Tab-separated table of C-alpha atoms in Angstrom:
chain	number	residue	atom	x	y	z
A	218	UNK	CA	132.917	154.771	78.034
A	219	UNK	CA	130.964	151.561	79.419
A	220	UNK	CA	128.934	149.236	77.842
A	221	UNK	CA	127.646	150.953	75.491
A	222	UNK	CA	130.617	152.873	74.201
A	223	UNK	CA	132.457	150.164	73.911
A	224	UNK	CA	129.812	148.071	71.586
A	225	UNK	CA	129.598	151.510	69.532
A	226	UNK	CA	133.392	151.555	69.430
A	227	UNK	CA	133.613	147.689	68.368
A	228	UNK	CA	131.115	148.127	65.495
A	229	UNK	CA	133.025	151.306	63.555
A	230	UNK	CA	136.345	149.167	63.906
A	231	UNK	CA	134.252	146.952	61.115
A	232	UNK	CA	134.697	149.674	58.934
A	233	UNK	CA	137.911	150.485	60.473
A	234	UNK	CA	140.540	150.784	57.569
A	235	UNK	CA	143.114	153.178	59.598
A	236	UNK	CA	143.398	152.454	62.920
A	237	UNK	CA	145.956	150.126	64.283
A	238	UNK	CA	146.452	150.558	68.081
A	239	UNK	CA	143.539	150.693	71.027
A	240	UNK	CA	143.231	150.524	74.871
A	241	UNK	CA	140.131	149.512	76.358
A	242	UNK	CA	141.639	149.507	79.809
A	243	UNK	CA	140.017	151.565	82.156
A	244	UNK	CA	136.854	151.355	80.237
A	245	UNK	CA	134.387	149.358	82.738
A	246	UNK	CA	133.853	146.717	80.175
A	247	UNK	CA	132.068	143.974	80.388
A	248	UNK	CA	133.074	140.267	79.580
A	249	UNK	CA	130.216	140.269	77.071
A	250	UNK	CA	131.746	143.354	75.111
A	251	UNK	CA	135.610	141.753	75.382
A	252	UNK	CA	134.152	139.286	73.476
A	253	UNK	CA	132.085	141.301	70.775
A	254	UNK	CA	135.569	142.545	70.434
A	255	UNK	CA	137.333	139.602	69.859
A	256	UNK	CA	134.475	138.140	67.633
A	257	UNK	CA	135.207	141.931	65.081
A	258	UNK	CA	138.438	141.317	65.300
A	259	UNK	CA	138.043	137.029	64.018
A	260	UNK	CA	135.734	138.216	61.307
A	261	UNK	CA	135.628	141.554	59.914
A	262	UNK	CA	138.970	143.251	61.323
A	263	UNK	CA	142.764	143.465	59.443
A	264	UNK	CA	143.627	146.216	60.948
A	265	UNK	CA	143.912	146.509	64.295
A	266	UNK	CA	147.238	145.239	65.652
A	267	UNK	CA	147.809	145.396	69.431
A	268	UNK	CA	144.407	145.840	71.783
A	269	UNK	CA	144.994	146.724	75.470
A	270	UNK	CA	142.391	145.299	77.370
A	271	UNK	CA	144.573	145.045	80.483
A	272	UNK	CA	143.161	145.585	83.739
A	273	UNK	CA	139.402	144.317	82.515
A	274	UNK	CA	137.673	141.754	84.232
A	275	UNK	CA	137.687	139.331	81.627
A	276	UNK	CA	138.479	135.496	81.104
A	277	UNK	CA	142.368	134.822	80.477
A	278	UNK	CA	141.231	133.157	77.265
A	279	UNK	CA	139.115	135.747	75.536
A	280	UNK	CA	142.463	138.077	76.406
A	281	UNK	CA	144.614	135.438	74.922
A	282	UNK	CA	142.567	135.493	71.682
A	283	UNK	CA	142.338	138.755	71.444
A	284	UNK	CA	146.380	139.505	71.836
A	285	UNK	CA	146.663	136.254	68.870
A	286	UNK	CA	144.018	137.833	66.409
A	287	UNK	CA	146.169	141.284	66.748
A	288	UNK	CA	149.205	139.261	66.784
A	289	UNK	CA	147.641	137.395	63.144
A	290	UNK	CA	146.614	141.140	61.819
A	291	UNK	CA	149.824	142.160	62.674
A	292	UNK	CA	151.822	139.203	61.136
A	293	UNK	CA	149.663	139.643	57.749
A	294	UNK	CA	150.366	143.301	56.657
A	295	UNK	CA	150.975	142.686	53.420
A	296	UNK	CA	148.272	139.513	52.943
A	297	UNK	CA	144.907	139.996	50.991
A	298	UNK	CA	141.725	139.369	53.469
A	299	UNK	CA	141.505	135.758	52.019
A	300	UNK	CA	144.913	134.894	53.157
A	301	UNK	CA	144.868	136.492	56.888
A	302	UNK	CA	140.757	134.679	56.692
A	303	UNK	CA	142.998	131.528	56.122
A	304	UNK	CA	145.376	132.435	58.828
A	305	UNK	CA	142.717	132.940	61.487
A	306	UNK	CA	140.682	129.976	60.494
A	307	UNK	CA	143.787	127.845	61.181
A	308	UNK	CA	143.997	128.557	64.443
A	309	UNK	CA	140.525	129.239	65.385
A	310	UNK	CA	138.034	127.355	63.411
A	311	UNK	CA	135.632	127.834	60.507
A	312	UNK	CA	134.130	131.670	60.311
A	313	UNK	CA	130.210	132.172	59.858
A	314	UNK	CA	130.752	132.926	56.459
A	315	UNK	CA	132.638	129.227	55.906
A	316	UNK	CA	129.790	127.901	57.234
A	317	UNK	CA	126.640	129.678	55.922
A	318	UNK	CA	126.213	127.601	52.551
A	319	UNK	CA	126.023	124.509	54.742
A	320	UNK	CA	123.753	125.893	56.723
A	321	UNK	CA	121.506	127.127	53.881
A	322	UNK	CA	121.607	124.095	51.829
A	323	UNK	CA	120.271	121.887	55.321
A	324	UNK	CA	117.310	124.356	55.755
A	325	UNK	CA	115.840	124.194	52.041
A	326	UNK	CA	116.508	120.295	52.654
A	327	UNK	CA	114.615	120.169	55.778
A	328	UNK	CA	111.908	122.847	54.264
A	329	UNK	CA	111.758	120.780	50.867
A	330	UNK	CA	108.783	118.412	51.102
């Protein structure tokens, strides 16, 4: 699978409406795509509830996010995306899309002269 299987992979699980279960061990991946992972799974995933990444060379952290983020998906079931967004930025900080407006509203000041 690699690299860039694995990127391919994390980007349809955006879309991913079905799917529950994955392994990724075995699949050479790279620290970079463990995190792309995790990252799919903070902002755009409900869905997926246990991810194997066992046996990757990976930080113990990025693994330990990953397993909580299923763990959240799996917890919230029954939750509308607004409530399991709540859920996850509880534990793990404000999402992109938290803090975009911010972000928008300092670049017309800084741009407004």
């Amino acid at each position: 699978f690699g690299d860039e299987g694995v990127v391919a992979f994390a980007n349809a699980l955006k879309l991913n409406r079905g799917l529950q279960e994955l392994i990724l061990s075995g699949n050479n991946a790279s620290q970079a795509t463990a995190e792309l992972f995790r990252d799919v799974l903070r902002y755009e995933n409900r869905t997926i509830t246990w991810l194997s990444v066992y046996g990757l060379s990976i930080p113990w952290d990025i693994e330990e996010d990953i397993d909580r983020l299923a763990e959240i998906n799996k917890e919230s079931v029954d939750c509308t995306p607004q409530e399991v967004a709540k859920k996850k930025r509880a534990e793990f900080g404000p999402t992109v899309n938290d803090i975009y407006p911010f972000v928008r509203s300092f670049s017309y000041l800084l741009l407004d002269d």
